[in-house]
Coordinates of C-alpha atoms and ligand atoms in Angstrom, one line a residue:
M1 CA 40.3 31.4 -21.1
T2 CA 38.7 34.6 -20.9
A3 CA 36.4 36.2 -23.6
A4 CA 35.8 40.0 -24.0
L5 CA 31.9 41.3 -24.2
Q6 CA 31.5 41.7 -27.6
Q7 CA 28.7 44.3 -29.4
P8 CA 29.1 44.5 -32.8
A9 CA 30.3 47.4 -34.4
S10 CA 27.2 48.4 -36.5
H11 CA 25.6 48.6 -32.3
R12 CA 27.1 50.6 -30.6
E13 CA 25.7 53.8 -31.7
G14 CA 22.5 52.3 -31.0
A15 CA 21.6 53.1 -34.8
P16 CA 19.1 50.7 -35.9
D17 CA 20.1 49.0 -38.4
T18 CA 17.3 46.7 -40.1
S19 CA 18.9 46.1 -43.5
R20 CA 19.8 42.8 -44.5
A21 CA 20.5 43.8 -47.8
A22 CA 24.4 42.4 -47.3
P23 CA 25.5 40.7 -44.9
A24 CA 28.8 41.1 -43.9
S25 CA 31.7 38.8 -45.2
N26 CA 32.7 36.0 -42.8
F27 CA 35.5 33.8 -43.2
L28 CA 32.6 31.0 -44.0
R29 CA 32.2 32.8 -47.0
T30 CA 34.9 33.0 -48.1
I31 CA 35.7 29.9 -47.4
I32 CA 32.6 28.9 -50.1
A33 CA 33.7 31.2 -52.1
D34 CA 37.1 30.2 -52.5
D35 CA 36.1 26.4 -53.4
N36 CA 33.3 27.6 -56.0
R37 CA 35.9 29.4 -57.6
Q38 CA 38.6 26.5 -57.5
G39 CA 35.9 24.1 -58.0
T40 CA 36.3 22.3 -55.1
Y41 CA 33.6 20.1 -55.5
G42 CA 32.4 21.1 -59.3
G43 CA 29.7 24.3 -57.6
R44 CA 28.1 22.7 -55.3
V45 CA 27.9 23.3 -52.0
V46 CA 26.1 21.2 -49.2
T47 CA 25.7 22.0 -45.5
R48 CA 23.6 20.4 -42.8
F49 CA 23.0 20.8 -39.4
P50 CA 23.0 18.0 -36.9
P51 CA 21.1 18.5 -33.9
E52 CA 21.1 15.6 -31.6
P53 CA 17.2 15.0 -30.8
N54 CA 17.7 14.8 -26.7
G55 CA 16.3 18.4 -26.3
Y56 CA 14.8 21.4 -27.2
L57 CA 16.6 23.4 -29.5
H58 CA 17.7 26.9 -28.1
Y59 CA 18.9 30.7 -29.3
G60 CA 22.2 29.3 -30.3
H61 CA 21.1 27.1 -32.4
A62 CA 19.5 29.9 -34.1
K63 CA 23.0 31.1 -35.3
S64 CA 23.9 27.3 -36.4
I65 CA 21.1 27.2 -37.7
S66 CA 21.0 30.7 -39.5
L67 CA 24.6 30.1 -40.4
N68 CA 24.1 26.2 -42.5
F69 CA 21.0 26.7 -44.2
G70 CA 22.0 30.8 -45.2
L71 CA 25.5 29.0 -46.4
A72 CA 23.6 26.9 -48.8
A73 CA 20.7 29.2 -49.7
E74 CA 22.8 32.2 -50.7
N75 CA 25.0 29.7 -52.6
G76 CA 22.0 28.0 -54.8
G77 CA 23.1 24.6 -52.5
T78 CA 21.2 22.6 -50.1
C79 CA 21.2 22.0 -46.2
H80 CA 20.3 18.5 -44.7
L81 CA 18.8 18.1 -41.6
R82 CA 20.0 15.5 -39.9
F83 CA 19.1 14.0 -36.3
D84 CA 22.3 13.1 -34.5
D85 CA 20.8 9.9 -32.9
T86 CA 23.3 7.7 -31.7
N87 CA 22.8 7.2 -28.2
P88 CA 19.2 5.4 -27.6
L89 CA 19.1 6.7 -24.0
K90 CA 18.3 10.0 -24.5
E91 CA 16.5 10.4 -27.1
D92 CA 13.0 10.7 -28.3
V93 CA 10.7 11.4 -31.2
E94 CA 9.0 14.1 -29.5
F95 CA 12.4 16.5 -29.9
E96 CA 12.7 15.8 -33.0
D97 CA 9.1 17.1 -34.2
S98 CA 9.9 19.8 -32.3
I99 CA 13.5 20.6 -33.7
A100 CA 11.5 20.3 -37.5
A101 CA 8.9 23.0 -36.2
A102 CA 11.6 25.3 -34.4
V103 CA 13.8 24.7 -38.2
R104 CA 11.1 25.7 -40.1
W105 CA 9.3 28.3 -37.8
L106 CA 13.1 30.2 -38.3
G107 CA 12.1 30.1 -42.1
Y108 CA 14.2 27.2 -43.5
D109 CA 13.5 24.6 -45.6
W110 CA 15.7 21.1 -45.8
G111 CA 13.2 20.0 -48.6
Q112 CA 13.8 16.6 -49.3
Y113 CA 17.0 15.9 -47.2
R114 CA 16.2 14.9 -43.6
Y115 CA 18.4 12.1 -42.2
H116 CA 19.0 10.4 -39.4
A117 CA 22.7 8.9 -38.4
S118 CA 21.0 5.9 -37.2
D119 CA 20.0 5.6 -41.2
Y120 CA 24.1 4.3 -41.4
Y121 CA 23.6 2.6 -39.0
D122 CA 24.5 -0.5 -41.4
D123 CA 27.1 1.4 -43.4
L124 CA 28.9 2.2 -40.4
Y125 CA 29.0 -1.7 -38.9
R126 CA 30.2 -2.6 -42.5
F127 CA 32.8 0.2 -42.6
A128 CA 33.7 -1.1 -39.1
E129 CA 34.4 -5.0 -40.0
W130 CA 36.8 -2.6 -42.9
F131 CA 38.8 -0.6 -40.2
I132 CA 38.8 -3.9 -38.5
T133 CA 40.1 -6.6 -41.6
N134 CA 42.5 -3.7 -42.9
G135 CA 44.3 -3.3 -39.2
L136 CA 42.9 -0.6 -38.2
A137 CA 40.0 -1.3 -35.5
Y138 CA 40.3 -3.6 -32.4
V139 CA 37.9 -5.0 -29.6
D140 CA 39.7 -3.3 -26.4
S141 CA 38.7 -5.6 -23.2
Q142 CA 39.7 -3.2 -20.6
T143 CA 37.2 -1.4 -18.2
A144 CA 35.9 2.6 -18.5
E145 CA 38.0 2.8 -16.1
E146 CA 41.0 1.4 -17.2
M147 CA 41.5 3.2 -20.6
R148 CA 40.6 6.3 -19.1
A149 CA 44.1 5.5 -16.7
T150 CA 46.0 4.7 -20.0
R151 CA 44.9 7.1 -21.6
G152 CA 47.6 9.6 -20.7
T153 CA 48.1 13.2 -20.7
L154 CA 47.9 16.9 -22.0
T155 CA 51.6 16.0 -21.3
E156 CA 52.2 12.4 -21.2
P157 CA 51.2 9.7 -24.0
G158 CA 48.9 7.0 -23.8
V159 CA 49.7 3.4 -23.4
A160 CA 48.5 1.3 -25.3
S161 CA 46.0 -1.8 -24.1
A162 CA 47.3 -5.0 -23.8
Y163 CA 44.6 -6.0 -26.3
R164 CA 45.9 -3.8 -29.0
E165 CA 47.2 -6.4 -31.2
R166 CA 44.4 -8.9 -31.2
S167 CA 44.6 -10.3 -34.6
V168 CA 42.3 -9.9 -37.2
A169 CA 39.9 -12.7 -37.4
E170 CA 39.7 -12.7 -33.3
N171 CA 39.1 -9.1 -33.6
L172 CA 36.5 -9.7 -35.9
D173 CA 35.1 -12.1 -33.7
L174 CA 34.5 -10.3 -30.8
F175 CA 32.9 -7.5 -32.9
R176 CA 30.6 -10.1 -34.0
R177 CA 29.8 -11.4 -31.4
M178 CA 29.3 -8.3 -29.7
R179 CA 26.9 -7.4 -32.4
A180 CA 25.1 -10.5 -31.5
G181 CA 24.1 -9.5 -27.5
E182 CA 27.2 -12.0 -26.4
F183 CA 28.3 -9.7 -23.5
P184 CA 27.2 -7.6 -21.5
D185 CA 27.3 -3.4 -21.8
G186 CA 31.2 -1.7 -20.8
A187 CA 32.5 -5.8 -21.7
H188 CA 34.8 -4.2 -24.7
V189 CA 34.0 -1.5 -26.9
L190 CA 35.9 -1.4 -30.3
R191 CA 39.2 1.7 -30.6
L192 CA 40.8 3.1 -33.9
K193 CA 44.2 2.2 -34.1
I194 CA 46.0 5.4 -34.8
D195 CA 48.2 6.3 -32.6
M196 CA 48.5 6.3 -28.5
G197 CA 51.8 8.7 -28.2
S198 CA 49.4 11.1 -30.8
P199 CA 49.9 14.4 -28.7
N200 CA 46.2 14.5 -29.8
V201 CA 44.3 12.9 -27.1
N202 CA 41.3 12.4 -29.9
L203 CA 43.4 10.8 -31.9
R204 CA 45.1 7.5 -29.0
D205 CA 42.9 4.8 -30.3
P206 CA 39.5 6.3 -29.7
A207 CA 36.6 3.8 -29.0
I208 CA 34.1 4.2 -32.0
Y209 CA 31.4 1.7 -30.9
R210 CA 30.3 0.6 -27.5
I211 CA 27.8 -2.2 -26.6
R212 CA 24.6 -0.4 -25.3
H213 CA 22.0 -3.0 -24.5
A214 CA 18.6 -0.8 -25.4
S215 CA 16.3 0.0 -27.8
H216 CA 16.8 2.9 -30.1
H217 CA 13.6 5.3 -30.6
R218 CA 14.2 4.3 -34.8
T219 CA 16.2 1.4 -34.9
G220 CA 14.7 -0.5 -31.3
D221 CA 16.0 -3.5 -30.9
K222 CA 17.7 -4.4 -34.2
W223 CA 21.0 -3.0 -32.6
C224 CA 22.7 -3.4 -28.8
I225 CA 26.3 -2.0 -29.9
Y226 CA 26.2 2.0 -31.3
P227 CA 28.7 3.9 -33.4
L228 CA 30.1 6.5 -31.3
Y229 CA 30.2 10.4 -32.3
D230 CA 32.9 11.4 -33.9
Y231 CA 33.1 8.4 -36.2
T232 CA 28.9 8.6 -36.8
H233 CA 29.4 12.1 -37.8
A234 CA 32.2 12.0 -40.2
I235 CA 30.9 9.2 -41.9
S236 CA 27.0 10.4 -42.0
D237 CA 28.9 13.5 -43.7
A238 CA 30.2 11.8 -46.5
L239 CA 28.1 9.7 -47.2
E240 CA 25.7 12.7 -47.8
R241 CA 28.4 14.0 -49.8
I242 CA 28.2 17.3 -47.9
T243 CA 31.2 19.3 -48.6
H244 CA 31.3 21.9 -45.8
S245 CA 30.8 20.7 -42.4
I246 CA 30.4 23.8 -39.9
C247 CA 30.6 22.9 -36.4
T248 CA 31.4 24.6 -33.3
L249 CA 34.6 25.4 -31.7
E250 CA 34.9 22.4 -29.1
F251 CA 34.8 20.3 -32.7
Q252 CA 38.3 21.9 -33.5
D253 CA 40.7 19.0 -32.0
H254 CA 38.6 16.6 -33.4
R255 CA 38.9 17.5 -36.6
P256 CA 42.4 15.4 -37.3
L257 CA 39.8 12.3 -36.3
Y258 CA 37.2 13.2 -38.5
D259 CA 39.9 14.0 -41.4
W260 CA 41.4 10.3 -40.2
V261 CA 38.2 8.1 -40.5
I262 CA 36.6 9.5 -44.1
E263 CA 40.1 10.4 -46.2
K264 CA 41.3 5.8 -44.4
L265 CA 37.5 4.9 -45.9
A266 CA 38.3 6.9 -48.9
D267 CA 41.8 5.4 -49.8
G268 CA 40.3 2.0 -49.4
G269 CA 37.3 2.8 -52.0
Q270 CA 35.0 3.0 -49.3
L271 CA 33.9 6.7 -49.7
E272 CA 33.9 8.5 -52.8
R273 CA 35.7 12.3 -53.1
P274 CA 35.6 14.8 -52.2
L275 CA 35.1 14.6 -49.2
P276 CA 33.8 17.5 -46.7
Q277 CA 35.9 19.5 -44.7
Q278 CA 35.2 20.5 -41.2
Y279 CA 35.2 24.1 -39.8
E280 CA 34.8 25.3 -36.9
F281 CA 33.1 29.0 -35.4
A282 CA 32.9 30.0 -31.6
R283 CA 29.5 29.5 -30.7
L284 CA 26.4 31.2 -29.1
N285 CA 27.5 33.1 -25.5
L286 CA 24.4 35.5 -24.4
T287 CA 24.4 37.0 -21.2
Y288 CA 21.7 36.9 -18.6
V289 CA 20.9 33.0 -19.5
V290 CA 22.2 29.8 -19.6
L291 CA 22.3 27.5 -23.0
S292 CA 23.4 24.5 -21.8
K293 CA 21.2 21.6 -22.4
R294 CA 21.8 19.8 -18.9
R295 CA 20.2 23.4 -17.0
L296 CA 17.4 24.1 -19.5
I297 CA 16.3 20.7 -18.2
E298 CA 16.7 21.6 -14.9
L299 CA 14.9 24.6 -14.9
V300 CA 11.8 22.6 -16.2
E301 CA 11.7 19.8 -14.5
Q302 CA 12.7 22.0 -10.7
R303 CA 9.5 24.1 -12.0
F304 CA 11.5 27.4 -12.0
V305 CA 9.8 28.1 -15.7
D306 CA 6.4 26.6 -16.4
G307 CA 7.4 24.7 -19.1
W308 CA 10.0 24.7 -22.5
D309 CA 8.6 26.9 -24.0
D310 CA 7.9 29.2 -21.7
P311 CA 8.2 33.0 -22.5
R312 CA 11.6 33.4 -20.5
M313 CA 13.6 30.2 -21.5
P314 CA 16.0 30.6 -24.0
T315 CA 14.5 28.0 -26.2
L316 CA 13.2 28.7 -29.1
V317 CA 9.4 27.2 -28.2
G318 CA 9.8 30.1 -25.8
A319 CA 11.3 32.7 -28.1
R320 CA 7.9 31.6 -30.5
R321 CA 5.5 31.9 -27.6
R322 CA 7.3 34.9 -26.4
G323 CA 6.5 36.8 -29.5
F324 CA 10.3 36.8 -30.8
T325 CA 10.3 36.8 -34.4
P326 CA 12.3 34.5 -37.3
E327 CA 13.1 38.0 -38.7
G328 CA 14.8 39.2 -35.6
F329 CA 16.5 36.2 -35.5
Q330 CA 18.1 36.7 -38.6
L331 CA 18.9 40.4 -37.9
F332 CA 20.2 39.2 -34.8
A333 CA 22.9 37.1 -36.4
D334 CA 23.2 39.0 -38.9
R335 CA 24.3 41.4 -36.6
I336 CA 26.9 39.3 -34.1
G337 CA 28.7 37.5 -37.0
V338 CA 30.5 34.3 -37.4
S339 CA 34.2 34.5 -36.1
K340 CA 36.8 32.0 -34.9
S341 CA 37.1 32.7 -31.4
D342 CA 34.9 33.3 -28.5
S343 CA 33.0 35.8 -27.6
W344 CA 30.2 37.1 -25.2
I345 CA 27.1 39.0 -26.7
D346 CA 24.6 40.6 -24.1
M347 CA 21.1 39.7 -24.5
S348 CA 20.4 43.7 -25.4
V349 CA 21.5 42.6 -28.7
L350 CA 19.0 40.3 -29.2
E351 CA 16.7 42.8 -27.4
D352 CA 17.5 45.1 -29.8
A353 CA 16.7 43.1 -32.9
M354 CA 13.6 42.4 -31.5
R355 CA 12.5 45.5 -31.0
D356 CA 14.1 47.1 -34.7
D357 CA 11.9 43.8 -36.2
L358 CA 8.6 44.5 -34.2
N359 CA 8.8 48.4 -34.7
A360 CA 8.6 47.9 -38.3
R361 CA 6.1 45.6 -38.3
A362 CA 4.3 45.4 -35.3
P363 CA 0.4 47.4 -35.5
R364 CA -0.3 49.6 -32.7
R365 CA -2.7 49.5 -29.8
I366 CA -3.4 50.7 -26.5
A367 CA -3.2 49.0 -23.3
V368 CA -3.2 50.3 -20.2
L369 CA -1.4 48.0 -17.9
D370 CA -2.5 50.1 -14.4
P371 CA -5.6 51.3 -14.7
L372 CA -7.3 54.5 -12.9
K373 CA -10.1 56.0 -13.3
L374 CA -10.4 59.5 -15.0
V375 CA -13.9 61.6 -15.7
I376 CA -14.0 64.1 -18.2
D377 CA -16.4 66.3 -16.4
N378 CA -17.5 68.4 -18.8
F379 CA -18.3 65.4 -21.0
P380 CA -22.3 64.6 -21.9
E381 CA -23.0 61.5 -19.8
G382 CA -23.4 58.9 -22.2
K383 CA -22.3 60.3 -25.4
I384 CA -19.7 58.4 -27.4
D385 CA -17.5 60.1 -29.6
E386 CA -14.7 58.3 -31.4
A387 CA -10.7 59.3 -32.1
L388 CA -8.5 58.0 -34.6
A389 CA -5.3 56.8 -33.6
P390 CA -2.8 55.4 -36.7
N391 CA -2.2 51.5 -37.0
H392 CA 1.5 52.8 -37.5
P393 CA 3.3 56.0 -37.5
Q394 CA 5.8 55.2 -40.3
R395 CA 3.2 53.7 -42.3
P396 CA 0.7 55.8 -43.1
E397 CA -0.6 53.2 -45.4
L398 CA -1.8 51.0 -43.2
G399 CA -4.9 53.2 -42.4
R400 CA -6.2 54.4 -38.7
R401 CA -8.7 52.7 -35.9
P402 CA -11.2 54.5 -34.2
L403 CA -11.3 54.5 -30.4
P404 CA -14.3 55.2 -28.4
L405 CA -14.1 58.0 -26.6
T406 CA -16.8 58.0 -23.6
R407 CA -16.6 60.7 -20.5
E408 CA -15.2 58.2 -17.9
L409 CA -12.2 56.6 -19.1
W410 CA -8.9 54.7 -17.5
I411 CA -5.7 56.2 -17.7
E412 CA -2.0 55.1 -16.3
R413 CA -1.9 55.5 -12.3
D414 CA 1.4 56.4 -13.3
D415 CA 0.6 58.8 -15.0
F416 CA -1.3 61.2 -12.6
Q417 CA 0.5 62.3 -9.4
E418 CA -1.4 64.6 -6.2
H419 CA 2.5 66.3 -5.9
P420 CA 4.2 66.0 -9.3
Q421 CA 8.3 65.6 -8.8
K422 CA 10.8 68.4 -10.4
G423 CA 10.1 67.6 -14.5
Y424 CA 6.8 65.7 -14.1
F425 CA 4.9 66.9 -17.3
R426 CA 2.1 64.4 -17.2
L427 CA -1.2 65.2 -15.1
A428 CA -1.1 66.7 -12.0
P429 CA -3.5 68.7 -9.9
G430 CA -4.5 72.2 -12.7
A431 CA -2.0 70.4 -14.6
E432 CA -3.2 70.4 -18.9
V433 CA -2.1 67.2 -21.0
R434 CA -3.3 66.0 -24.4
L435 CA -5.1 62.5 -24.1
R436 CA -3.4 60.8 -27.4
Y437 CA -5.5 61.3 -30.8
A438 CA -8.0 63.3 -28.3
F439 CA -7.7 66.5 -27.0
I440 CA -6.0 68.7 -23.8
V441 CA -7.6 68.5 -20.8
K442 CA -6.9 70.1 -17.0
C443 CA -7.3 68.4 -14.0
T444 CA -9.5 69.9 -11.9
G445 CA -9.3 66.7 -9.0
V446 CA -9.7 64.4 -7.2
D447 CA -11.6 61.5 -5.0
K448 CA -10.0 59.4 -2.3
D449 CA -11.0 56.6 -0.6
A450 CA -11.3 55.9 3.1
A451 CA -7.8 54.7 3.2
G452 CA -6.4 58.1 1.3
K453 CA -5.9 56.6 -2.3
I454 CA -6.7 58.1 -5.2
T455 CA -9.9 56.6 -6.6
T456 CA -10.8 58.7 -9.3
V457 CA -9.2 61.6 -11.0
H458 CA -11.2 64.5 -12.9
C459 CA -10.8 66.7 -15.4
T460 CA -12.5 69.0 -18.0
F461 CA -11.6 68.7 -21.7
D462 CA -11.4 71.7 -24.2
P463 CA -13.2 70.6 -27.2
D464 CA -10.8 73.4 -29.1
T465 CA -7.9 71.5 -29.2
R466 CA -8.9 68.2 -30.7
S467 CA -5.9 66.3 -32.3
G468 CA -6.4 66.7 -36.1
T469 CA -7.6 69.7 -36.3
P470 CA -6.6 73.3 -37.0
G471 CA -6.8 74.7 -33.7
A472 CA -4.8 71.3 -32.1
D473 CA -1.9 72.9 -31.9
S474 CA -3.0 75.9 -30.8
R475 CA -1.8 75.4 -27.4
K476 CA 1.3 73.5 -26.6
V477 CA 1.7 71.2 -23.7
K478 CA 4.7 68.6 -22.3
G479 CA 2.8 65.5 -21.5
N480 CA 0.6 63.3 -24.1
I481 CA -1.1 60.1 -22.4
H482 CA -2.6 57.4 -23.4
W483 CA -5.9 56.1 -22.6
L484 CA -9.3 53.5 -22.8
S485 CA -13.0 54.3 -22.8
A486 CA -14.1 52.8 -19.5
A487 CA -16.8 51.3 -20.8
Q488 CA -15.3 49.8 -23.8
A489 CA -12.2 48.3 -23.1
V490 CA -11.7 44.7 -22.7
P491 CA -10.1 43.4 -19.6
A492 CA -7.3 41.1 -20.6
E493 CA -4.5 38.8 -18.9
V494 CA -0.9 40.3 -19.5
R495 CA 2.2 38.5 -18.5
L496 CA 4.7 40.9 -18.2
Y497 CA 7.8 38.7 -19.3
D498 CA 11.4 40.3 -18.4
R499 CA 14.6 37.9 -18.5
L500 CA 14.8 35.0 -16.8
F501 CA 18.2 35.9 -14.7
R502 CA 19.2 39.2 -13.3
V503 CA 22.8 39.2 -13.6
P504 CA 24.7 38.5 -17.3
F505 CA 26.8 35.9 -16.0
P506 CA 24.4 33.1 -14.1
G507 CA 27.0 31.0 -11.7
A508 CA 29.7 33.3 -12.2
R509 CA 31.9 33.7 -9.3
E510 CA 30.9 37.7 -10.4
P511 CA 28.0 37.7 -11.8
W512 CA 28.4 40.6 -12.9
G513 CA 31.6 40.3 -15.0
G514 CA 33.4 41.8 -12.4
R515 CA 34.6 45.8 -12.8
G516 CA 37.5 48.1 -14.4
E517 CA 37.9 47.2 -18.0
P518 CA 35.2 46.7 -20.2
G519 CA 35.3 42.5 -20.7
A520 CA 37.7 42.0 -17.5
G521 CA 36.1 39.4 -14.6
V522 CA 33.4 37.9 -17.4
P523 CA 33.8 35.0 -17.1
G524 CA 35.8 31.9 -19.0
H525 CA 34.2 29.8 -20.9
A526 CA 32.7 26.5 -19.3
P527 CA 34.2 23.4 -20.6
V528 CA 31.7 22.4 -24.0
V529 CA 32.7 19.0 -24.0
A530 CA 32.3 18.2 -27.8
G531 CA 30.2 14.8 -29.1
D532 CA 29.3 11.7 -26.7
D533 CA 29.6 13.3 -23.4
D534 CA 25.6 12.8 -22.4
S535 CA 26.2 15.2 -19.3
G536 CA 27.3 18.5 -20.8
A537 CA 29.2 18.9 -18.1
D538 CA 30.1 22.5 -17.3
V539 CA 31.7 23.8 -14.3
M540 CA 29.8 26.6 -12.0
E541 CA 32.1 28.7 -9.4
R542 CA 27.9 29.2 -7.9
N543 CA 24.8 27.3 -8.0
Y544 CA 23.4 29.6 -10.7
L545 CA 19.7 29.1 -9.4
D546 CA 20.5 31.5 -7.2
D547 CA 20.9 34.0 -10.0
L548 CA 17.5 34.0 -11.4
N549 CA 15.5 37.1 -11.3
P550 CA 12.5 37.3 -9.4
D551 CA 10.6 39.4 -11.5
S552 CA 10.7 37.4 -14.4
K553 CA 7.5 37.4 -14.6
K554 CA 4.1 39.5 -13.5
V555 CA 0.2 38.4 -14.0
I556 CA -1.7 41.3 -14.4
R557 CA -5.5 42.6 -15.3
A558 CA -5.2 44.8 -17.4
F559 CA -7.0 46.9 -20.5
V560 CA -6.8 46.6 -23.6
E561 CA -8.7 48.6 -26.7
P562 CA -11.9 46.8 -27.9
A563 CA -9.8 45.6 -31.9
L564 CA -7.8 43.8 -29.1
A565 CA -10.3 41.3 -28.8
E566 CA -10.0 40.1 -32.4
A567 CA -6.6 39.2 -32.0
A568 CA -5.0 36.2 -33.3
P569 CA -2.9 34.1 -31.1
E570 CA 0.3 35.2 -32.5
D571 CA -1.1 38.3 -33.6
R572 CA 1.8 41.2 -32.4
F573 CA 1.3 44.6 -31.5
Q574 CA 3.3 47.3 -30.5
F575 CA 1.0 48.7 -27.3
E576 CA 2.2 51.8 -27.1
R577 CA 4.1 53.6 -24.4
H578 CA 4.8 49.9 -23.0
G579 CA 7.1 48.2 -25.2
Y580 CA 5.7 44.8 -27.7
F581 CA 3.4 42.7 -26.7
V582 CA 2.1 38.8 -28.8
A583 CA -1.7 37.0 -28.3
D584 CA -0.6 33.8 -26.2
L585 CA 0.4 31.4 -28.4
A586 CA -1.7 28.6 -26.3
D587 CA -4.1 30.9 -23.4
H588 CA -5.6 33.7 -26.1
K589 CA -9.1 33.3 -27.0
P590 CA -11.2 35.4 -28.1
G591 CA -13.7 36.8 -24.9
A592 CA -10.6 36.2 -22.7
P593 CA -7.7 37.8 -24.1
V594 CA -4.1 37.0 -22.7
F595 CA -0.9 39.3 -23.8
N596 CA 2.5 38.5 -23.3
R597 CA 5.2 41.0 -22.7
S598 CA 7.8 40.2 -25.4
V599 CA 10.2 43.3 -25.2
T600 CA 10.0 47.0 -23.7
L601 CA 10.1 49.8 -25.7
R602 CA 13.4 50.5 -25.0
D603 CA 16.3 49.0 -23.2
S604 CA 16.1 49.0 -19.3
W605 CA 19.2 46.6 -18.3
T606 CA 22.0 48.2 -20.0
K607 CA 23.9 50.7 -17.8
G608 CA 22.1 54.4 -18.1
G609 CA 19.0 52.5 -17.8
D610 CA 16.3 53.4 -15.1
K611 CA 16.4 49.9 -13.6
Ligands
ATP1 P1 23.8 21.9 -26.0 O1 25.2 22.5 -25.4 O2 23.7 23.1 -25.3 O3 23.8 20.6 -25.1 P2 24.7 20.7 -28.3 O4 25.4 21.0 -28.9 O5 24.2 19.6 -27.2 O6 24.0 21.5 -27.6 P3 23.1 19.3 -30.6 O7 21.7 18.8 -30.3 O8 24.2 18.5 -30.8 O9 23.3 20.2 -29.2 O10 23.7 20.9 -31.7 C1 23.5 20.8 -32.6 C2 24.0 22.1 -33.4 O11 23.7 22.9 -33.2 C3 25.5 22.0 -33.5 O12 26.3 21.9 -35.2 C4 26.1 22.7 -32.3 O13 27.0 22.9 -32.4 C5 25.0 23.6 -32.8 N1 24.9 24.6 -31.4 C6 25.0 23.8 -30.2 N2 24.7 25.0 -29.2 C7 25.3 26.4 -30.0 C8 25.4 27.6 -30.0 N3 25.4 28.2 -28.6 N4 26.3 28.8 -30.2 C9 25.8 28.2 -31.8 N5 25.7 26.4 -32.2 C10 25.1 25.6 -31.4
MG2 MG1 25.9 18.2 -28.8

């Protein structure tokens, strides 16, 4: 399947749209509105977010979270947080805590509705016996290979197991002995008896219980048989009286099984109606990252990144440390919408959402990232003047702060050119620029070291051009550069983060998405396996690790304005002319500031950028 690269309509013109007032309608909103109108669920709206606690949440989960919690909230309903913990081998409380914290960070609250699939193990077992008793399930003793071999294909029906016609009594006996621990892993499975000839492979007598002698992080050694995903999920939804069970597209072909399980139980008086209804939406596919858990684990374990919360990781813990905002994720979710067909979203859409959110809220500060000394020769030595800089150009109510102004300053090395190229309007011998919020200076010369490298730029200032005074505009200059007092600036570690991969489709044969038509050559979706498959098997044509961006992290020593020494971890700022930065959650300390770049001021990746 090939999917087009999608730019949301609101964004095609590059028009920032920070309004969140009226989110666009989508097919799920329509369905819920219809159900409410028809009284399908008596006006109840109950959704759930069902993560498996086997890893950290990623950007894709943010879409699912905002959808499930958002739809519930806008309908006065509830959204359950349910840990889908059916696989004892990979799950852990550490992941549960981090998942809960990430959902909360995004601004959502499950209230008292925090559940685990393992809460239902007794019910699931009881229902399994009910299925057996009603001739709807049997213990199969074929090997895993035999079962695979007799499953049939998309065009050929499956072949019934020789054990399919076991008596109810024999099935019950075997199933109880499975539970009692009499058999080794793999000796038997419990299968639903549906239809080996069904065109839908998921209905060909799916396994619902397997033997696994393993401790579970919540139920300990109580169980040595564990229910499988589809069975568990449908029943968990029904027990929690979920109304709209929203999942990603790969579960579409599983829906008939979902319905079969809960319909049978409801017919048998085991579950209450109305039953939940499953709906599928397109998962988030984002360029320049990988979202598969397996790949993320690989990146962490092989130390291509500095842990799960590395700001380059597409995890929510990483996003937080990068300085991305929950509101930015919400804006992103609103802009990309929800659809029923797969597509790719360009990373710039997420970055723009963060930029737009940060632009509105982040106070402005000054940082000099690549310092070069500027000496104002006609400025009195030892004098400390002050320039007033607005905290936010569009929000005067946030006030201004003083920037100490002294004879020796730091400016950016690239704000000076000894031999200016055409169209260069910043500092050069004989040229004039405005020092932001201060006055116009004229470059009078440079000092060089023995190797010919410029160590100091000299200039003189014109006191009549002081910003905010009547004479400020008497002379026009094109360049306007930022600066810091060399005596007062505070040294800081600054981490310049960029995209983790240097290509849109890491691992694809045509990692740039091919040429020609928009969307042409965009790789098809790696098959996503629904449900229990632990491997998260996806196929890549090349090694995605070859596509890592070698420049995704640069650590530099920079200078920041004195006010930034007071920043608290996670305070976010715009460093003028550089981008949005956040005081690092873990490493930023008073007296030893550390800032992470969240996103640059402008997109330098898409066509027309200067990268
Ligand atoms: P991965 O495929 O990365 O391993 P997963 O689907 O196994 O993720 P779960 O913990 O099972 O991870 O996911 C919890 C919920 O989040 C599910 O409802 C799933 O459909 C949804 N989800 C997972 N990935 C995405 C995505 N890329 N976009 C939208 N929703 C997603
Ligand atoms: Mg999953």
